mmCIF file of C-alpha atoms in Angstrom:
data_model
loop_
_atom_site.group_PDB
_atom_site.id
_atom_site.type_symbol
_atom_site.label_atom_id
_atom_site.label_comp_id
_atom_site.label_asym_id
_atom_site.label_seq_id
_atom_site.Cartn_x
_atom_site.Cartn_y
_atom_site.Cartn_z
ATOM 1 C CA MET A 1 -25.418 -45.395 41.985
ATOM 2 C CA LYS A 2 -22.231 -44.173 43.697
ATOM 3 C CA ARG A 3 -20.239 -45.024 40.540
ATOM 4 C CA VAL A 4 -22.713 -43.062 38.349
ATOM 5 C CA ILE A 5 -22.534 -40.108 40.739
ATOM 6 C CA GLY A 6 -18.764 -40.380 40.802
ATOM 7 C CA GLU A 7 -18.522 -40.516 36.984
ATOM 8 C CA THR A 8 -20.875 -37.544 36.677
ATOM 9 C CA ALA A 9 -18.780 -35.592 39.093
ATOM 10 C CA LEU A 10 -15.647 -36.421 37.082
ATOM 11 C CA VAL A 11 -17.440 -35.260 33.815
ATOM 12 C CA ILE A 12 -18.556 -32.050 35.402
ATOM 13 C CA GLY A 13 -15.084 -31.513 36.786
ATOM 14 C CA ALA A 14 -13.545 -32.058 33.387
ATOM 15 C CA LEU A 15 -15.994 -29.746 31.681
ATOM 16 C CA THR A 16 -15.381 -27.068 34.273
ATOM 17 C CA PHE A 17 -11.556 -27.382 33.703
ATOM 18 C CA ALA A 18 -12.082 -27.253 29.932
ATOM 19 C CA CYS A 19 -14.195 -24.203 30.085
ATOM 20 C CA THR A 20 -11.685 -22.492 32.352
ATOM 21 C CA ALA A 21 -8.883 -23.359 29.948
ATOM 22 C CA GLN A 22 -10.847 -22.046 27.002
ATOM 23 C CA ALA A 23 -11.382 -18.772 28.864
ATOM 24 C CA THR A 24 -7.630 -18.264 29.289
ATOM 25 C CA THR A 25 -6.309 -16.818 26.097
ATOM 26 C CA LEU A 26 -2.614 -17.292 27.157
ATOM 27 C CA GLU A 27 -3.256 -20.996 27.667
ATOM 28 C CA LYS A 28 -5.032 -21.415 24.375
ATOM 29 C CA VAL A 29 -2.324 -19.598 22.554
ATOM 30 C CA LYS A 30 0.532 -21.602 24.210
ATOM 31 C CA HIS A 31 -1.392 -24.847 23.431
ATOM 32 C CA SER A 32 -1.887 -24.001 19.773
ATOM 33 C CA GLY A 33 1.587 -22.535 19.320
ATOM 34 C CA PHE A 34 0.295 -19.324 17.568
ATOM 35 C CA PHE A 35 -2.215 -16.569 18.061
ATOM 36 C CA THR A 36 -4.491 -14.834 15.516
ATOM 37 C CA CYS A 37 -4.223 -11.121 14.941
ATOM 38 C CA GLY A 38 -6.909 -9.135 13.168
ATOM 39 C CA VAL A 39 -5.545 -6.636 10.643
ATOM 40 C CA SER A 40 -6.854 -4.478 7.790
ATOM 41 C CA GLN A 41 -7.465 -5.850 4.277
ATOM 42 C CA GLY A 42 -4.602 -3.851 2.967
ATOM 43 C CA ASN A 43 -3.398 -0.528 4.440
ATOM 44 C CA PRO A 44 0.206 0.329 3.336
ATOM 45 C CA GLY A 45 2.449 1.099 6.285
ATOM 46 C CA PHE A 46 0.146 -0.388 8.815
ATOM 47 C CA SER A 47 -0.882 -3.798 7.713
ATOM 48 C CA ASN A 48 -0.444 -4.861 4.063
ATOM 49 C CA PRO A 49 0.279 -8.129 2.298
ATOM 50 C CA ASP A 50 2.640 -8.526 -0.592
ATOM 51 C CA ASN A 51 1.859 -10.676 -3.647
ATOM 52 C CA GLU A 52 2.987 -13.774 -1.786
ATOM 53 C CA GLY A 53 0.844 -13.118 1.211
ATOM 54 C CA ASN A 54 3.589 -11.898 3.489
ATOM 55 C CA TRP A 55 2.270 -9.228 5.854
ATOM 56 C CA SER A 56 4.204 -6.026 6.855
ATOM 57 C CA GLY A 57 3.451 -2.780 8.671
ATOM 58 C CA PHE A 58 3.277 -0.880 11.908
ATOM 59 C CA ASP A 59 0.282 -2.962 13.253
ATOM 60 C CA VAL A 60 1.763 -6.101 11.951
ATOM 61 C CA ASP A 61 5.047 -5.615 13.877
ATOM 62 C CA TYR A 62 3.063 -5.125 16.978
ATOM 63 C CA CYS A 63 1.474 -8.535 16.498
ATOM 64 C CA ARG A 64 4.939 -10.041 15.896
ATOM 65 C CA ALA A 65 6.142 -8.522 19.062
ATOM 66 C CA VAL A 66 3.328 -10.193 20.985
ATOM 67 C CA ALA A 67 4.216 -13.446 19.397
ATOM 68 C CA ALA A 68 7.911 -13.048 20.338
ATOM 69 C CA ALA A 69 7.100 -12.218 23.848
ATOM 70 C CA VAL A 70 4.606 -15.020 24.508
ATOM 71 C CA LEU A 71 5.776 -17.847 22.165
ATOM 72 C CA GLY A 72 9.380 -17.000 21.518
ATOM 73 C CA GLU A 73 8.936 -16.646 17.857
ATOM 74 C CA ALA A 74 7.815 -13.502 15.963
ATOM 75 C CA SER A 75 6.471 -15.689 13.241
ATOM 76 C CA ALA A 76 4.054 -17.463 15.475
ATOM 77 C CA VAL A 77 1.118 -15.328 14.437
ATOM 78 C CA LYS A 78 -1.640 -15.753 11.845
ATOM 79 C CA PHE A 79 -3.055 -12.655 10.307
ATOM 80 C CA ARG A 80 -6.791 -12.344 9.648
ATOM 81 C CA PRO A 81 -7.754 -9.456 7.245
ATOM 82 C CA LEU A 82 -10.972 -7.765 8.348
ATOM 83 C CA ALA A 83 -13.269 -5.201 6.957
ATOM 84 C CA SER A 84 -14.229 -2.321 9.426
ATOM 85 C CA PRO A 85 -17.803 -3.536 10.168
ATOM 86 C CA GLU A 86 -16.624 -7.105 11.029
ATOM 87 C CA ARG A 87 -13.574 -6.413 13.214
ATOM 88 C CA PHE A 88 -15.319 -6.315 16.663
ATOM 89 C CA THR A 89 -17.499 -9.324 15.819
ATOM 90 C CA ALA A 90 -14.400 -11.302 15.008
ATOM 91 C CA LEU A 91 -12.871 -10.273 18.350
ATOM 92 C CA GLN A 92 -15.972 -11.051 20.430
ATOM 93 C CA SER A 93 -16.431 -14.478 18.733
ATOM 94 C CA GLY A 94 -12.846 -15.510 19.475
ATOM 95 C CA GLU A 95 -11.952 -15.734 15.782
ATOM 96 C CA ILE A 96 -9.067 -13.406 16.566
ATOM 97 C CA ASP A 97 -7.122 -12.934 19.805
ATOM 98 C CA ILE A 98 -6.050 -9.322 19.290
ATOM 99 C CA LEU A 99 -7.281 -6.695 16.943
ATOM 100 C CA SER A 100 -4.447 -4.557 15.614
ATOM 101 C CA ARG A 101 -6.108 -2.608 12.875
ATOM 102 C CA THR A 102 -5.870 1.279 13.202
ATOM 103 C CA THR A 103 -8.850 1.132 15.498
ATOM 104 C CA THR A 104 -9.946 4.315 17.351
ATOM 105 C CA TRP A 105 -10.443 4.114 21.193
ATOM 106 C CA THR A 106 -13.829 5.621 21.909
ATOM 107 C CA MET A 107 -16.091 5.443 24.924
ATOM 108 C CA SER A 108 -18.762 3.462 23.183
ATOM 109 C CA ARG A 109 -16.307 0.919 21.877
ATOM 110 C CA ASP A 110 -14.624 0.643 25.265
ATOM 111 C CA THR A 111 -17.908 0.144 27.201
ATOM 112 C CA SER A 112 -20.447 -1.673 25.008
ATOM 113 C CA LEU A 113 -18.543 -4.052 22.606
ATOM 114 C CA GLY A 114 -16.985 -6.385 25.162
ATOM 115 C CA ALA A 115 -13.605 -4.958 24.234
ATOM 116 C CA ASN A 116 -10.568 -3.552 26.104
ATOM 117 C CA PHE A 117 -8.120 -1.230 24.469
ATOM 118 C CA ALA A 118 -4.503 -1.923 25.407
ATOM 119 C CA GLY A 119 -3.197 1.542 24.899
ATOM 120 C CA VAL A 120 -2.542 4.065 22.176
ATOM 121 C CA MET A 121 -0.091 2.778 19.503
ATOM 122 C CA TYR A 122 -0.564 5.790 17.176
ATOM 123 C CA TYR A 123 -2.033 9.212 17.863
ATOM 124 C CA ASP A 124 -3.945 10.208 14.805
ATOM 125 C CA GLY A 125 -6.682 12.499 13.570
ATOM 126 C CA GLN A 126 -9.145 12.580 10.724
ATOM 127 C CA ALA A 127 -8.278 14.685 7.708
ATOM 128 C CA MET A 128 -9.453 15.187 4.131
ATOM 129 C CA MET A 129 -7.806 14.803 0.792
ATOM 130 C CA VAL A 130 -8.860 16.536 -2.476
ATOM 131 C CA ARG A 131 -7.467 16.834 -5.996
ATOM 132 C CA LYS A 132 -5.075 19.786 -6.417
ATOM 133 C CA GLU A 133 -6.854 20.938 -9.516
ATOM 134 C CA LEU A 134 -9.914 21.981 -7.449
ATOM 135 C CA GLY A 135 -7.793 24.775 -5.999
ATOM 136 C CA ILE A 136 -9.074 24.154 -2.460
ATOM 137 C CA THR A 137 -6.781 24.889 0.402
ATOM 138 C CA SER A 138 -9.070 24.513 3.409
ATOM 139 C CA ALA A 139 -11.794 22.109 4.462
ATOM 140 C CA LEU A 140 -13.994 25.170 5.130
ATOM 141 C CA GLU A 141 -14.260 25.596 1.371
ATOM 142 C CA LEU A 142 -16.004 22.232 0.922
ATOM 143 C CA ALA A 143 -19.652 23.252 1.148
ATOM 144 C CA GLY A 144 -21.714 21.043 -1.206
ATOM 145 C CA ALA A 145 -18.983 18.550 -1.663
ATOM 146 C CA SER A 146 -19.434 14.801 -2.095
ATOM 147 C CA VAL A 147 -17.349 12.858 0.416
ATOM 148 C CA CYS A 148 -16.057 9.289 0.078
ATOM 149 C CA THR A 149 -15.695 7.281 3.366
ATOM 150 C CA ALA A 150 -15.980 3.835 4.924
ATOM 151 C CA THR A 151 -19.042 2.501 6.719
ATOM 152 C CA GLY A 152 -18.831 1.134 10.231
ATOM 153 C CA THR A 153 -16.151 3.629 11.361
ATOM 154 C CA THR A 154 -15.864 6.745 13.470
ATOM 155 C CA THR A 155 -15.136 8.643 10.137
ATOM 156 C CA GLU A 156 -18.753 8.858 9.217
ATOM 157 C CA LEU A 157 -19.705 10.494 12.550
ATOM 158 C CA ASN A 158 -16.791 12.866 12.541
ATOM 159 C CA ILE A 159 -17.469 14.173 9.003
ATOM 160 C CA ALA A 160 -21.143 14.659 9.814
ATOM 161 C CA ASP A 161 -20.209 16.664 12.940
ATOM 162 C CA PHE A 162 -17.730 18.791 10.939
ATOM 163 C CA PHE A 163 -20.098 19.786 8.236
ATOM 164 C CA ARG A 164 -22.903 20.329 10.775
ATOM 165 C CA VAL A 165 -20.859 22.530 13.098
ATOM 166 C CA ASN A 166 -19.756 24.605 10.011
ATOM 167 C CA ASN A 167 -23.327 24.772 8.620
ATOM 168 C CA MET A 168 -22.213 23.292 5.250
ATOM 169 C CA PRO A 169 -24.195 20.833 3.130
ATOM 170 C CA TYR A 170 -22.501 17.743 1.829
ATOM 171 C CA GLU A 171 -23.202 14.386 0.339
ATOM 172 C CA VAL A 172 -21.721 11.200 1.753
ATOM 173 C CA VAL A 173 -20.666 8.309 -0.559
ATOM 174 C CA ALA A 174 -19.947 5.346 1.664
ATOM 175 C CA PHE A 175 -18.487 1.885 1.122
ATOM 176 C CA GLU A 176 -17.850 -1.130 3.299
ATOM 177 C CA LYS A 177 -14.221 -1.781 2.304
ATOM 178 C CA ASN A 178 -11.328 0.670 2.371
ATOM 179 C CA ASP A 179 -10.210 -0.261 -1.128
ATOM 180 C CA GLU A 180 -13.675 0.456 -2.511
ATOM 181 C CA VAL A 181 -13.434 3.958 -0.901
ATOM 182 C CA THR A 182 -9.988 4.554 -2.579
ATOM 183 C CA GLN A 183 -11.154 3.293 -5.953
ATOM 184 C CA ALA A 184 -14.324 5.363 -5.910
ATOM 185 C CA TYR A 185 -12.327 8.561 -5.061
ATOM 186 C CA ASP A 186 -9.765 7.671 -7.736
ATOM 187 C CA ALA A 187 -12.552 7.287 -10.271
ATOM 188 C CA GLY A 188 -13.915 10.690 -9.576
ATOM 189 C CA ARG A 189 -17.094 9.528 -7.775
ATOM 190 C CA CYS A 190 -16.604 12.087 -5.071
ATOM 191 C CA ASP A 191 -14.768 15.370 -4.386
ATOM 192 C CA VAL A 192 -13.278 14.479 -1.020
ATOM 193 C CA TYR A 193 -11.664 11.424 0.570
ATOM 194 C CA THR A 194 -11.731 11.392 4.298
ATOM 195 C CA ILE A 195 -10.213 8.945 6.879
ATOM 196 C CA ASP A 196 -7.530 9.246 9.444
ATOM 197 C CA ALA A 197 -4.543 11.299 8.191
ATOM 198 C CA SER A 198 -2.316 8.302 8.426
ATOM 199 C CA GLY A 199 -4.745 6.386 6.178
ATOM 200 C CA LEU A 200 -4.755 9.126 3.660
ATOM 201 C CA HIS A 201 -0.977 8.998 3.496
ATOM 202 C CA ALA A 202 -1.218 5.302 2.918
ATOM 203 C CA ASN A 203 -3.961 5.161 0.469
ATOM 204 C CA ARG A 204 -2.728 8.073 -1.684
ATOM 205 C CA LEU A 205 -0.067 5.580 -2.754
ATOM 206 C CA LYS A 206 -2.796 3.536 -4.331
ATOM 207 C CA LEU A 207 -4.116 6.300 -6.515
ATOM 208 C CA THR A 208 -3.455 6.486 -10.253
ATOM 209 C CA ASN A 209 -1.500 9.689 -9.864
ATOM 210 C CA PRO A 210 -0.630 10.262 -6.199
ATOM 211 C CA GLY A 211 1.032 13.602 -6.813
ATOM 212 C CA ASP A 212 -2.236 15.090 -8.104
ATOM 213 C CA HIS A 213 -3.795 14.974 -4.694
ATOM 214 C CA MET A 214 -3.235 16.948 -1.420
ATOM 215 C CA ILE A 215 -4.168 16.490 2.238
ATOM 216 C CA LEU A 216 -5.923 19.519 3.590
ATOM 217 C CA PRO A 217 -4.385 21.023 6.788
ATOM 218 C CA GLU A 218 -7.374 20.604 9.113
ATOM 219 C CA ILE A 219 -7.437 17.746 11.649
ATOM 220 C CA ILE A 220 -11.145 17.401 12.632
ATOM 221 C CA SER A 221 -11.001 14.741 15.295
ATOM 222 C CA LYS A 222 -8.916 12.860 17.869
ATOM 223 C CA GLU A 223 -8.144 9.312 16.773
ATOM 224 C CA PRO A 224 -6.143 7.448 19.397
ATOM 225 C CA LEU A 225 -5.441 4.125 17.595
ATOM 226 C CA GLY A 226 -4.505 0.980 19.412
ATOM 227 C CA PRO A 227 -4.676 -2.758 19.832
ATOM 228 C CA VAL A 228 -7.790 -4.313 21.334
ATOM 229 C CA VAL A 229 -8.573 -7.548 23.170
ATOM 230 C CA ARG A 230 -11.727 -9.089 24.557
ATOM 231 C CA GLN A 231 -12.933 -8.108 27.984
ATOM 232 C CA GLY A 232 -12.838 -10.748 30.768
ATOM 233 C CA ASP A 233 -9.184 -11.794 30.451
ATOM 234 C CA ASP A 234 -7.023 -9.439 32.509
ATOM 235 C CA GLN A 235 -3.872 -11.518 31.957
ATOM 236 C CA TRP A 236 -4.086 -11.301 28.154
ATOM 237 C CA LEU A 237 -4.939 -7.620 28.468
ATOM 238 C CA ASN A 238 -1.801 -7.045 30.523
ATOM 239 C CA ILE A 239 0.330 -8.912 27.943
ATOM 240 C CA ALA A 240 -1.210 -6.747 25.132
ATOM 241 C CA LYS A 241 -0.538 -3.526 27.153
ATOM 242 C CA TRP A 242 2.983 -4.374 28.227
ATOM 243 C CA THR A 243 3.959 -5.349 24.786
ATOM 244 C CA LEU A 244 3.120 -1.810 23.686
ATOM 245 C CA PHE A 245 4.757 -0.300 26.761
ATOM 246 C CA ALA A 246 7.921 -2.352 26.176
ATOM 247 C CA LEU A 247 8.273 -0.952 22.670
ATOM 248 C CA VAL A 248 8.049 2.633 23.956
ATOM 249 C CA ASN A 249 10.259 2.038 27.042
ATOM 250 C CA ALA A 250 12.866 0.382 24.985
ATOM 251 C CA GLU A 251 13.224 3.496 22.758
ATOM 252 C CA GLU A 252 13.476 5.701 25.800
ATOM 253 C CA LEU A 253 16.153 3.511 27.280
ATOM 254 C CA GLY A 254 18.139 3.346 24.123
ATOM 255 C CA ILE A 255 17.664 -0.380 23.601
ATOM 256 C CA THR A 256 17.437 -1.311 19.974
ATOM 257 C CA GLN A 257 17.117 -4.459 17.869
ATOM 258 C CA ALA A 258 20.842 -4.365 17.243
ATOM 259 C CA ASN A 259 22.103 -3.752 20.769
ATOM 260 C CA VAL A 260 19.612 -5.582 22.974
ATOM 261 C CA GLU A 261 21.978 -8.395 23.843
ATOM 262 C CA ASP A 262 24.866 -5.988 24.629
ATOM 263 C CA MET A 263 22.531 -3.942 26.781
ATOM 264 C CA LYS A 264 22.026 -6.835 29.138
ATOM 265 C CA GLY A 265 25.404 -5.891 30.557
ATOM 266 C CA SER A 266 24.373 -2.319 31.338
ATOM 267 C CA ASP A 267 24.735 -0.880 34.783
ATOM 268 C CA ASN A 268 21.533 0.990 34.493
ATOM 269 C CA PRO A 269 18.941 -0.688 36.888
ATOM 270 C CA GLU A 270 16.036 0.307 34.611
ATOM 271 C CA VAL A 271 17.702 -1.500 31.730
ATOM 272 C CA LYS A 272 18.459 -4.553 33.867
ATOM 273 C CA ARG A 273 14.857 -4.820 34.997
ATOM 274 C CA PHE A 274 13.527 -4.283 31.528
ATOM 275 C CA LEU A 275 15.738 -6.997 30.003
ATOM 276 C CA GLY A 276 15.128 -9.502 32.814
ATOM 277 C CA VAL A 277 18.663 -9.352 34.245
ATOM 278 C CA GLU A 278 17.269 -8.307 37.645
ATOM 279 C CA GLY A 279 13.861 -9.132 39.077
ATOM 280 C CA ALA A 280 11.147 -11.358 37.701
ATOM 281 C CA TYR A 281 8.824 -8.933 35.994
ATOM 282 C CA GLY A 282 7.504 -11.425 33.452
ATOM 283 C CA GLU A 283 5.964 -13.709 36.102
ATOM 284 C CA ALA A 284 2.887 -11.603 36.712
ATOM 285 C CA LEU A 285 2.152 -11.661 32.973
ATOM 286 C CA GLY A 286 2.489 -15.477 32.850
ATOM 287 C CA LEU A 287 5.745 -15.109 30.903
ATOM 288 C CA ASP A 288 9.442 -15.540 31.693
ATOM 289 C CA THR A 289 11.988 -12.923 32.382
ATOM 290 C CA GLY A 290 13.209 -12.621 28.789
ATOM 291 C CA TRP A 291 9.851 -11.556 27.279
ATOM 292 C CA ALA A 292 10.766 -7.985 26.636
ATOM 293 C CA ALA A 293 14.253 -8.682 25.278
ATOM 294 C CA ARG A 294 12.749 -11.212 22.850
ATOM 295 C CA LEU A 295 10.204 -8.735 21.392
ATOM 296 C CA ILE A 296 12.806 -5.969 20.950
ATOM 297 C CA ALA A 297 15.170 -8.506 19.263
ATOM 298 C CA ALA A 298 12.365 -9.481 16.995
ATOM 299 C CA VAL A 299 10.985 -6.042 15.801
ATOM 300 C CA GLY A 300 13.024 -3.303 17.492
ATOM 301 C CA ASN A 301 11.787 -0.501 19.666
ATOM 302 C CA TYR A 302 8.825 1.852 19.019
ATOM 303 C CA GLY A 303 10.937 4.332 17.069
ATOM 304 C CA GLU A 304 12.421 1.590 14.909
ATOM 305 C CA VAL A 305 8.978 0.158 14.141
ATOM 306 C CA PHE A 306 7.665 3.665 13.250
ATOM 307 C CA ASP A 307 10.627 4.624 11.097
ATOM 308 C CA ARG A 308 10.631 1.291 9.198
ATOM 309 C CA ASN A 309 6.978 1.405 8.289
ATOM 310 C CA LEU A 310 5.713 5.011 8.374
ATOM 311 C CA GLY A 311 8.651 7.408 8.785
ATOM 312 C CA PRO A 312 10.134 10.107 6.524
ATOM 313 C CA GLN A 313 12.294 7.590 4.623
ATOM 314 C CA THR A 314 9.291 5.499 3.664
ATOM 315 C CA PRO A 315 6.800 6.094 0.829
ATOM 316 C CA LEU A 316 4.331 7.411 3.454
ATOM 317 C CA GLY A 317 6.808 9.962 4.805
ATOM 318 C CA ILE A 318 5.117 10.624 8.107
ATOM 319 C CA GLU A 319 6.863 12.685 10.799
ATOM 320 C CA ARG A 320 6.703 11.483 14.362
ATOM 321 C CA GLY A 321 4.753 14.497 15.535
ATOM 322 C CA LEU A 322 2.576 13.598 18.506
ATOM 323 C CA ASN A 323 3.954 10.044 18.309
ATOM 324 C CA ALA A 324 7.491 11.234 19.378
ATOM 325 C CA LEU A 325 8.538 10.306 22.933
ATOM 326 C CA TRP A 326 7.332 12.671 25.638
ATOM 327 C CA SER A 327 11.000 13.584 26.155
ATOM 328 C CA ASN A 328 11.274 14.633 22.408
ATOM 329 C CA GLY A 329 8.209 16.883 22.252
ATOM 330 C CA GLY A 330 5.613 14.154 21.602
ATOM 331 C CA ILE A 331 3.224 12.461 23.913
ATOM 332 C CA GLN A 332 4.230 8.836 23.694
ATOM 333 C CA TYR A 333 4.723 7.725 27.237
ATOM 334 C CA ALA A 334 4.802 4.342 28.962
ATOM 335 C CA PRO A 335 4.665 3.213 32.584
ATOM 336 C CA PRO A 336 8.079 1.918 33.894
ATOM 337 C CA VAL A 337 9.056 -1.680 34.478
ATOM 338 C CA ARG A 338 9.656 -1.801 38.251
#
């Protein structure tokens, strides 16, 4: 009997340890040697695969930064393309470890979906695109219009609020996948295409004649977009947050992909702390002191990531605007490493 009881106790102890290990995302990721990042099904500039399945974009670079910080290799990440309605289910189920998919931080998502937002990666707002031939210059001229949008997003609610507040009738034409929305608009099935302004810049590139379309000036919502993790794992949330903060802080400190090694010799105490030359600020994250230096060496700072994927010299041609550093007229701001 004692032996049976002893064996039972060992089994229970092993199961308890296994469950604890499974609940720790960092341990799971280190054990597997990679983590899984949920991205869009194809959104140029943010997360988009080429013909060989190689992913690139603003949200993709964030995932690679996490991989570099945690696993030492920016390539140690698997990308899982997700439609809007399935993204939170994939996160809740453990199919993905981080959702980095132009996802808007809202109260309901933050409190009722078992999700935690790690911060704001991109400050956006919903806009509308129309054909230039319609001669429309303002969204207030769209009474009676048909509007193409995606289901399972904040976009539907925002457009309903806009037309209601302005007492204008409209017809919604909704699809599950972003590419379906783009194709429907391009085929003339609706008058208006509405999503976040950044998405309009990206998806206009997919139209048959991009130059025939214009984005109207009105921004009708606040869309703070950022990475998301599951609730209940504060360590993984901290890693997700401080990866984003590191990208922003590096730009402010003048640390770039090209000079990160040289900057380790800086006399600036902020730079020394950031790069792990002084202090041990990776320990509380479950990482080593070189975590921030690695992620900057892998993808660059926030400004470099923005310019490479979205900036004025890219096909999207987006200005920094609100996403400029707080010291340069924007509102991007990160807590210090100290």
